[in-house]
Short mmCIF file of C-alpha atoms in Angstrom, two decimals:
data_model
loop_
_atom_site.label_atom_id
_atom_site.label_comp_id
_atom_site.label_asym_id
_atom_site.label_seq_id
_atom_site.Cartn_x
_atom_site.Cartn_y
_atom_site.Cartn_z
CA UNK C 1 0.00 -0.01 -0.01
CA UNK C 2 1.05 3.62 -0.39
CA UNK C 3 2.04 5.83 2.49
CA UNK C 4 -1.33 7.63 2.30
CA UNK C 5 -3.17 4.31 2.87
CA UNK C 6 -0.78 3.39 5.64
CA UNK C 7 -1.50 6.75 7.24
CA UNK C 8 -5.24 6.12 7.06
CA UNK C 9 -5.07 2.59 8.39
CA UNK C 10 -2.93 3.64 11.35
CA UNK C 11 -4.72 6.91 12.00
CA UNK C 12 -1.29 8.66 12.04
CA UNK C 13 -0.20 11.52 9.76
CA UNK C 14 2.15 10.95 6.77
CA UNK C 15 4.57 13.41 8.35
CA UNK C 16 4.68 11.33 11.56
CA UNK C 17 5.31 8.13 9.60
CA UNK C 18 8.18 9.81 7.73
CA UNK C 19 9.58 10.98 11.03
CA UNK C 20 9.49 7.40 12.42
CA UNK C 21 11.28 6.18 9.28
CA UNK C 22 13.96 8.87 9.58
CA UNK C 23 14.44 7.93 13.27
CA UNK C 24 14.86 4.26 12.34
CA UNK C 25 11.82 3.12 14.34
CA UNK C 26 10.04 1.96 11.20
CA UNK C 27 11.62 0.29 8.16
CA UNK C 28 11.42 2.29 4.89
CA UNK C 29 8.89 0.97 2.33
CA UNK C 30 10.00 -0.93 -0.79
CA UNK C 31 10.81 1.60 -3.52
CA UNK C 32 8.47 1.38 -6.52
CA UNK C 33 9.57 4.53 -8.30
CA UNK C 34 11.46 7.75 -7.53
CA UNK C 35 8.48 9.10 -5.60
CA UNK C 36 6.63 5.96 -4.45
CA UNK C 37 7.27 3.24 -1.91
CA UNK C 38 5.20 0.25 -0.94
CA UNK C 39 4.23 -0.54 2.65
CA UNK C 40 2.85 -3.81 4.11
CA UNK C 41 1.17 -5.20 7.19
CA UNK C 42 4.44 -5.27 9.12
CA UNK C 43 4.48 -1.49 8.79
CA UNK C 44 0.94 -1.22 10.16
CA UNK C 45 1.90 -3.44 13.10
CA UNK C 46 5.05 -1.50 13.87
CA UNK C 47 3.31 1.88 13.75
CA UNK C 48 0.54 0.62 15.98
CA UNK C 49 3.08 -0.61 18.47
CA UNK C 50 4.79 2.80 18.50
CA UNK C 51 1.42 4.48 19.02
CA UNK C 52 0.66 2.20 21.98
CA UNK C 53 3.98 3.10 23.53
CA UNK C 54 3.34 6.81 22.99
CA UNK C 55 -0.38 7.02 23.72
CA UNK C 56 -0.88 4.49 26.49
CA UNK C 57 2.64 4.10 27.81
CA UNK C 58 3.43 7.81 27.52
CA UNK C 59 7.02 6.84 26.82
CA UNK C 60 9.73 9.24 25.58
CA UNK C 61 11.32 8.52 22.20
CA UNK C 62 14.57 7.23 23.75
CA UNK C 63 12.70 4.57 25.73
CA UNK C 64 10.64 3.62 22.68
CA UNK C 65 13.89 3.07 20.80
CA UNK C 66 15.11 0.73 23.59
CA UNK C 67 11.93 -1.35 23.28
CA UNK C 68 12.06 -1.40 19.49
CA UNK C 69 15.73 -2.45 19.59
CA UNK C 70 14.86 -5.30 21.94
CA UNK C 71 12.13 -6.45 19.51
CA UNK C 72 14.45 -6.21 16.53
CA UNK C 73 17.17 -8.18 18.26
CA UNK C 74 16.00 -11.60 17.08
CA UNK C 75 18.45 -13.32 19.43
CA UNK C 76 16.55 -12.01 22.45
CA UNK C 77 13.79 -14.37 23.68
CA UNK C 78 10.26 -12.84 23.78
CA UNK C 79 10.32 -13.40 27.51
CA UNK C 80 13.28 -11.03 27.90
CA UNK C 81 11.65 -8.50 25.55
CA UNK C 82 8.65 -8.37 27.89
CA UNK C 83 11.11 -7.76 30.74
CA UNK C 84 12.48 -4.78 28.82
CA UNK C 85 8.94 -3.46 28.31
CA UNK C 86 8.12 -3.82 32.02
CA UNK C 87 11.30 -1.98 33.02
CA UNK C 88 10.50 0.80 30.52
CA UNK C 89 7.00 1.19 31.80
CA UNK C 90 7.84 1.41 35.50
CA UNK C 91 6.64 4.65 36.91
CA UNK C 92 9.67 6.45 38.32
CA UNK C 93 9.79 6.01 42.10
CA UNK C 94 12.28 7.75 44.38
CA UNK C 95 14.40 4.80 45.36
CA UNK C 96 16.08 6.64 48.18
CA UNK C 97 15.43 3.94 50.77
CA UNK C 98 15.96 1.02 48.41
CA UNK C 99 18.64 -0.28 50.81
CA UNK C 100 15.94 -0.84 53.50
CA UNK C 101 14.26 -3.21 51.07
CA UNK C 102 17.10 -5.74 51.14
CA UNK C 103 15.27 -8.06 53.51
CA UNK C 104 11.76 -7.94 52.02
CA UNK C 105 13.29 -8.41 48.55
CA UNK C 106 14.85 -11.60 49.88
CA UNK C 107 11.41 -12.74 51.13
CA UNK C 108 9.77 -12.03 47.76
CA UNK C 109 12.53 -13.81 45.89
CA UNK C 110 12.25 -16.88 48.15
CA UNK C 111 8.47 -16.89 47.64
CA UNK C 112 8.88 -16.75 43.83
CA UNK C 113 11.26 -19.68 44.08
CA UNK C 114 8.65 -21.68 46.06
CA UNK C 115 6.12 -20.82 43.35
CA UNK C 116 8.57 -22.03 40.72
CA UNK C 117 8.03 -18.89 38.64
CA UNK C 118 10.72 -17.97 36.16
CA UNK C 119 11.01 -14.17 36.31
CA UNK C 120 13.84 -11.68 35.81
CA UNK C 121 15.52 -11.25 39.24
CA UNK C 122 15.90 -7.55 38.52
CA UNK C 123 12.17 -7.04 37.70
CA UNK C 124 10.99 -3.77 39.19
CA UNK C 125 7.83 -5.64 40.26
CA UNK C 126 9.92 -7.51 42.84
CA UNK C 127 11.10 -4.28 44.47
CA UNK C 128 7.50 -2.99 44.38
CA UNK C 129 6.24 -6.03 46.27
CA UNK C 130 9.05 -5.61 48.79
CA UNK C 131 8.13 -1.98 49.26
CA UNK C 132 4.47 -2.85 49.75
CA UNK C 133 5.37 -5.41 52.45
CA UNK C 134 7.56 -2.86 54.16
CA UNK C 135 4.90 -0.12 54.02
CA UNK C 136 2.19 -2.41 55.40
CA UNK C 137 4.41 -3.44 58.29
CA UNK C 138 5.28 0.15 59.11
CA UNK C 139 1.54 0.77 59.36
CA UNK C 140 1.19 -2.04 61.86
CA UNK C 141 -0.19 -4.73 59.52
CA UNK C 142 0.91 -8.27 60.23
CA UNK C 143 1.75 -9.46 56.71
CA UNK C 144 4.02 -12.10 55.20
CA UNK C 145 4.49 -13.30 51.66
CA UNK C 146 1.61 -15.75 52.41
CA UNK C 147 -0.68 -12.71 52.19
CA UNK C 148 0.22 -12.61 48.46
CA UNK C 149 -1.62 -15.84 47.75
CA UNK C 150 -4.98 -14.45 46.50
CA UNK C 151 -3.14 -11.86 44.37
CA UNK C 152 -0.87 -14.49 42.84
CA UNK C 153 -3.92 -16.59 41.97
CA UNK C 154 -5.77 -13.63 40.47
CA UNK C 155 -2.71 -12.45 38.51
CA UNK C 156 -2.02 -15.99 37.31
CA UNK C 157 -5.59 -16.31 35.88
CA UNK C 158 -5.50 -12.93 34.23
CA UNK C 159 -2.03 -13.36 32.68
CA UNK C 160 -2.91 -16.80 31.33
CA UNK C 161 -6.09 -15.38 29.79
CA UNK C 162 -4.26 -12.45 28.25
CA UNK C 163 -1.65 -14.71 26.65
CA UNK C 164 -4.39 -17.05 25.38
CA UNK C 165 -5.77 -14.12 23.42
CA UNK C 166 -2.70 -14.34 21.19
CA UNK C 167 -2.30 -17.29 18.84
CA UNK C 168 1.18 -18.73 19.31
CA UNK C 169 1.96 -18.10 15.68
CA UNK C 170 1.57 -14.32 15.96
CA UNK C 171 4.77 -12.42 15.33
CA UNK C 172 6.94 -11.20 18.20
CA UNK C 173 5.96 -7.61 17.74
CA UNK C 174 2.29 -8.57 18.44
CA UNK C 175 3.30 -10.26 21.62
CA UNK C 176 5.20 -7.19 22.63
CA UNK C 177 2.33 -4.88 21.69
CA UNK C 178 0.12 -7.07 23.88
CA UNK C 179 2.64 -6.78 26.70
CA UNK C 180 2.59 -3.03 26.44
CA UNK C 181 -1.16 -2.71 26.17
CA UNK C 182 -1.51 -5.31 28.91
CA UNK C 183 0.87 -3.56 31.24
CA UNK C 184 -0.89 -0.26 30.87
CA UNK C 185 -4.53 -0.75 29.86
CA UNK C 186 -5.27 -4.13 31.39
CA UNK C 187 -3.67 -3.04 34.64
CA UNK C 188 -6.06 -0.10 34.70
CA UNK C 189 -8.94 -2.49 34.02
CA UNK C 190 -7.81 -4.84 36.82
CA UNK C 191 -7.46 -1.99 39.31
CA UNK C 192 -10.80 -0.44 38.36
CA UNK C 193 -12.56 -3.81 38.85
CA UNK C 194 -10.91 -4.30 42.19
CA UNK C 195 -12.40 -0.99 43.36
CA UNK C 196 -15.84 -1.87 42.09
CA UNK C 197 -15.62 -5.33 43.66
CA UNK C 198 -14.66 -3.76 46.96
CA UNK C 199 -17.72 -1.51 46.87
CA UNK C 200 -19.91 -4.46 45.88
CA UNK C 201 -18.65 -6.73 48.67
CA UNK C 202 -18.76 -4.03 51.30
CA UNK C 203 -22.40 -3.29 50.24
CA UNK C 204 -23.27 -6.93 50.75
CA UNK C 205 -21.77 -7.00 54.20
CA UNK C 206 -23.41 -3.88 55.65
CA UNK K 1 -1.87 6.95 77.79
CA UNK K 2 0.06 10.21 77.64
CA UNK K 3 0.77 12.07 74.45
CA UNK K 4 4.41 10.90 74.59
CA UNK K 5 3.31 7.26 74.58
CA UNK K 6 0.82 7.95 71.77
CA UNK K 7 3.63 9.53 69.78
CA UNK K 8 5.82 6.47 70.29
CA UNK K 9 3.07 3.98 69.44
CA UNK K 10 2.16 5.80 66.22
CA UNK K 11 5.72 6.72 65.28
CA UNK K 12 4.59 10.34 64.82
CA UNK K 13 6.00 13.40 66.64
CA UNK K 14 4.12 15.07 69.50
CA UNK K 15 4.11 18.31 67.46
CA UNK K 16 2.34 16.53 64.58
CA UNK K 17 -0.29 15.02 66.93
CA UNK K 18 -0.94 18.50 68.39
CA UNK K 19 -1.27 19.86 64.87
CA UNK K 20 -3.84 17.18 63.96
CA UNK K 21 -5.84 18.01 67.15
CA UNK K 22 -5.77 21.74 66.36
CA UNK K 23 -6.95 20.94 62.78
CA UNK K 24 -9.84 18.87 64.16
CA UNK K 25 -8.65 15.64 62.50
CA UNK K 26 -8.02 13.95 65.91
CA UNK K 27 -10.19 14.36 69.04
CA UNK K 28 -8.40 16.03 72.00
CA UNK K 29 -7.49 13.66 74.86
CA UNK K 30 -9.41 13.56 78.11
CA UNK K 31 -7.99 16.25 80.47
CA UNK K 32 -6.34 14.80 83.57
CA UNK K 33 -4.74 18.02 84.86
CA UNK K 34 -3.77 21.44 83.58
CA UNK K 35 -0.84 19.97 81.65
CA UNK K 36 -1.88 16.35 81.02
CA UNK K 37 -4.44 14.61 78.85
CA UNK K 38 -5.22 10.95 78.38
CA UNK K 39 -5.33 9.24 74.97
CA UNK K 40 -6.78 5.83 74.05
CA UNK K 41 -6.81 3.23 71.32
CA UNK K 42 -9.23 5.28 69.21
CA UNK K 43 -6.51 7.97 69.00
CA UNK K 44 -3.98 5.40 67.83
CA UNK K 45 -6.34 4.21 65.14
CA UNK K 46 -7.21 7.66 63.95
CA UNK K 47 -3.56 8.76 63.73
CA UNK K 48 -2.66 5.61 61.84
CA UNK K 49 -5.46 6.28 59.40
CA UNK K 50 -4.24 9.80 58.81
CA UNK K 51 -0.70 8.49 58.28
CA UNK K 52 -1.99 5.98 55.69
CA UNK K 53 -3.74 8.78 53.84
CA UNK K 54 -0.60 10.95 53.94
CA UNK K 55 2.11 8.34 53.35
CA UNK K 56 0.46 5.86 51.00
CA UNK K 57 -2.34 7.95 49.51
CA UNK K 58 -0.21 11.10 49.31
CA UNK K 59 -3.38 13.13 49.96
CA UNK K 60 -3.41 16.85 50.74
CA UNK K 61 -4.88 17.93 54.05
CA UNK K 62 -8.17 19.19 52.50
CA UNK K 63 -8.88 15.76 51.03
CA UNK K 64 -7.95 14.01 54.28
CA UNK K 65 -10.47 16.21 56.04
CA UNK K 66 -13.19 15.11 53.53
CA UNK K 67 -12.41 11.45 54.21
CA UNK K 68 -12.33 12.01 58.02
CA UNK K 69 -15.64 13.92 57.86
CA UNK K 70 -17.19 11.01 55.94
CA UNK K 71 -16.01 8.59 58.62
CA UNK K 72 -17.24 10.80 61.45
CA UNK K 73 -20.66 11.18 59.84
CA UNK K 74 -22.26 8.18 61.55
CA UNK K 75 -25.31 8.41 59.29
CA UNK K 76 -23.21 7.55 56.21
CA UNK K 77 -23.04 3.80 55.44
CA UNK K 78 -19.52 2.31 55.35
CA UNK K 79 -20.14 1.51 51.72
CA UNK K 80 -20.54 5.23 50.89
CA UNK K 81 -17.47 6.07 52.96
CA UNK K 82 -15.42 3.68 50.78
CA UNK K 83 -16.89 5.53 47.77
CA UNK K 84 -15.56 8.78 49.17
CA UNK K 85 -12.12 7.21 49.68
CA UNK K 86 -12.05 5.91 46.12
CA UNK K 87 -12.98 9.30 44.71
CA UNK K 88 -10.32 10.99 46.86
CA UNK K 89 -7.67 8.55 45.71
CA UNK K 90 -8.31 8.82 41.98
CA UNK K 91 -5.27 10.04 40.20
CA UNK K 92 -6.17 13.24 38.39
CA UNK K 93 -6.74 12.52 34.71
CA UNK K 94 -7.33 15.12 32.08
CA UNK K 95 -10.96 14.50 31.32
CA UNK K 96 -10.94 16.64 28.20
CA UNK K 97 -12.59 13.96 26.05
CA UNK K 98 -14.92 12.64 28.73
CA UNK K 99 -17.86 13.31 26.39
CA UNK K 100 -16.56 10.68 23.97
CA UNK K 101 -16.95 8.17 26.78
CA UNK K 102 -20.71 8.44 26.89
CA UNK K 103 -21.25 5.24 24.90
CA UNK K 104 -18.67 2.99 26.60
CA UNK K 105 -19.85 4.26 30.00
CA UNK K 106 -23.28 2.99 29.02
CA UNK K 107 -21.81 -0.41 28.13
CA UNK K 108 -19.96 -0.64 31.45
CA UNK K 109 -23.08 0.38 33.39
CA UNK K 110 -25.18 -2.24 31.58
CA UNK K 111 -22.53 -4.89 32.30
CA UNK K 112 -22.52 -3.95 36.01
CA UNK K 113 -26.31 -4.31 36.03
CA UNK K 114 -26.03 -7.79 34.51
CA UNK K 115 -23.51 -8.70 37.21
CA UNK K 116 -25.90 -7.39 39.84
CA UNK K 117 -23.18 -5.37 41.51
CA UNK K 118 -24.22 -2.48 43.71
CA UNK K 119 -21.72 0.31 43.04
CA UNK K 120 -21.88 4.11 43.03
CA UNK K 121 -22.92 5.12 39.48
CA UNK K 122 -20.49 8.06 39.66
CA UNK K 123 -17.51 5.84 40.62
CA UNK K 124 -14.36 7.03 38.80
CA UNK K 125 -13.61 3.34 38.16
CA UNK K 126 -16.55 3.21 35.74
CA UNK K 127 -15.12 6.04 33.62
CA UNK K 128 -11.70 4.37 33.77
CA UNK K 129 -13.12 1.15 32.38
CA UNK K 130 -14.92 3.06 29.64
CA UNK K 131 -11.70 4.87 28.78
CA UNK K 132 -9.82 1.57 28.61
CA UNK K 133 -12.45 0.09 26.21
CA UNK K 134 -12.25 3.19 24.06
CA UNK K 135 -8.43 3.17 23.96
CA UNK K 136 -8.22 -0.52 23.06
CA UNK K 137 -10.68 0.00 20.23
CA UNK K 138 -8.75 2.94 18.86
CA UNK K 139 -5.72 0.65 18.81
CA UNK K 140 -7.63 -1.85 16.71
CA UNK K 141 -8.47 -4.36 19.47
CA UNK K 142 -11.80 -6.08 19.15
CA UNK K 143 -13.06 -5.84 22.75
CA UNK K 144 -16.46 -5.81 24.40
CA UNK K 145 -17.46 -5.84 28.10
CA UNK K 146 -17.26 -9.64 27.84
CA UNK K 147 -13.47 -9.21 27.78
CA UNK K 148 -13.82 -7.99 31.41
CA UNK K 149 -14.80 -11.43 32.65
CA UNK K 150 -11.40 -12.72 33.87
CA UNK K 151 -10.70 -9.35 35.53
CA UNK K 152 -14.08 -9.33 37.26
CA UNK K 153 -13.41 -12.84 38.58
CA UNK K 154 -9.91 -11.93 39.78
CA UNK K 155 -11.12 -8.67 41.39
CA UNK K 156 -14.05 -10.42 43.00
CA UNK K 157 -11.75 -12.99 44.67
CA UNK K 158 -9.25 -10.42 45.85
CA UNK K 159 -11.86 -8.02 47.27
CA UNK K 160 -13.68 -10.83 49.08
CA UNK K 161 -10.37 -11.95 50.58
CA UNK K 162 -9.44 -8.43 51.61
CA UNK K 163 -12.76 -7.87 53.37
CA UNK K 164 -12.49 -11.25 55.08
CA UNK K 165 -9.32 -10.03 56.75
CA UNK K 166 -11.48 -7.65 58.81
CA UNK K 167 -13.67 -9.08 61.50
CA UNK K 168 -17.18 -7.60 61.03
CA UNK K 169 -17.07 -6.14 64.52
CA UNK K 170 -14.10 -3.90 63.76
CA UNK K 171 -14.86 -0.18 63.97
CA UNK K 172 -15.67 1.81 60.84
CA UNK K 173 -12.40 3.64 60.88
CA UNK K 174 -10.60 0.28 60.54
CA UNK K 175 -12.70 -0.60 57.52
CA UNK K 176 -11.90 2.75 56.00
CA UNK K 177 -8.21 2.37 56.80
CA UNK K 178 -8.33 -1.00 55.04
CA UNK K 179 -10.04 0.64 52.06
CA UNK K 180 -7.30 3.23 51.81
CA UNK K 181 -4.49 0.75 52.26
CA UNK K 182 -6.25 -1.62 49.90
CA UNK K 183 -6.76 0.98 47.27
CA UNK K 184 -3.13 2.04 47.26
CA UNK K 185 -0.93 -0.78 48.53
CA UNK K 186 -2.94 -3.84 47.49
CA UNK K 187 -3.44 -2.39 44.04
CA UNK K 188 0.34 -2.10 43.69
CA UNK K 189 0.63 -5.70 44.85
CA UNK K 190 -1.98 -6.88 42.36
CA UNK K 191 -0.32 -5.02 39.49
CA UNK K 192 3.16 -6.24 40.41
CA UNK K 193 1.94 -9.82 40.48
CA UNK K 194 0.23 -9.44 37.12
CA UNK K 195 3.59 -8.42 35.63
CA UNK K 196 5.40 -11.34 37.18
CA UNK K 197 2.69 -13.73 36.10
CA UNK K 198 2.96 -12.41 32.57
CA UNK K 199 6.69 -13.05 32.55
CA UNK K 200 6.15 -16.51 34.05
CA UNK K 201 3.51 -17.50 31.52
CA UNK K 202 5.40 -16.12 28.55
CA UNK K 203 8.50 -18.05 29.70
CA UNK K 204 6.47 -21.24 29.74
CA UNK K 205 5.19 -20.69 26.20
CA UNK K 206 8.49 -19.86 24.53
#
């Protein structure tokens, strides 16, 4: 298809597409003549992915480049690409007291080991869980990693469902797009439902 | 107990406690002499709640006052108090295109009706779900409210578990503290686990 059709299909201006090509985020089209190039479905997919990163992830261009590089590095397993996405999407926290988290991080890591889950040991999610444990304890809550159980079960169900949405034969970039959309949009959905469920259950109990 | 013991038990300075009392957020102690007053467990609970709102919720004093007023208004059902907390804790979004959400809000409301859930029709969570539907569609995802099913199930389990942690006889302020802590800390926990579960499942499939 021509760049004008690509622009229409992706709902992105021709100028923006040209900018992405100049920046190396999107492959140039196949030249047909001095003034025309041909674009395919892989261009649609790539532009959609960039738009997800911009519109939902609100990521700066430098970070988008990191994610795109990870996708384009065919030697990197999808699993690691998702790790890169998660790290890119972490909302900046002031990690001033990260040293205090040494012990709870150990607890979370040991718990993950008991679960038999294969996750990146440097996942920001691990530090977030450690910080949550530490905050709850400071507030006088008696919590251990056992308190994670219902959350693990819920997250396990949701993640399995999300990955089932993608046929195994879909290209890597689709998996990564799903990881981005999942990390941002589906997290919002999960959190919004938790709030509604809390209202619903508290209504039933009063 | 004396104000010094209260300060120690809550890990908050005497000056801060006096400030809360002057601001009407905490009841004064029972006078014992010209220079001494007596404080009880209700003071400990109230100060802990304020600290949760400040430290985890990062709420300004005006919003904390709204939440405290809702708790102190004995005529307001706990269920409505939780609604006030949820509204207070919503992260400010630019609602410029809120009008575009009219249709998806209708879909979400109809879905909630089918579920038979009793929630505040003005809950910010409803608009968030509508915005998520709309964003996914703009990105070319074919989603309907049926896609919410696994999230509803997960949220339902987690909310029921969270409320089970509180004996029904606990005072209202404890329920509200749990709602605040739940809304902020447990949401972080849920989201962090979703990310780890996604890594785990994608590792299993590659």
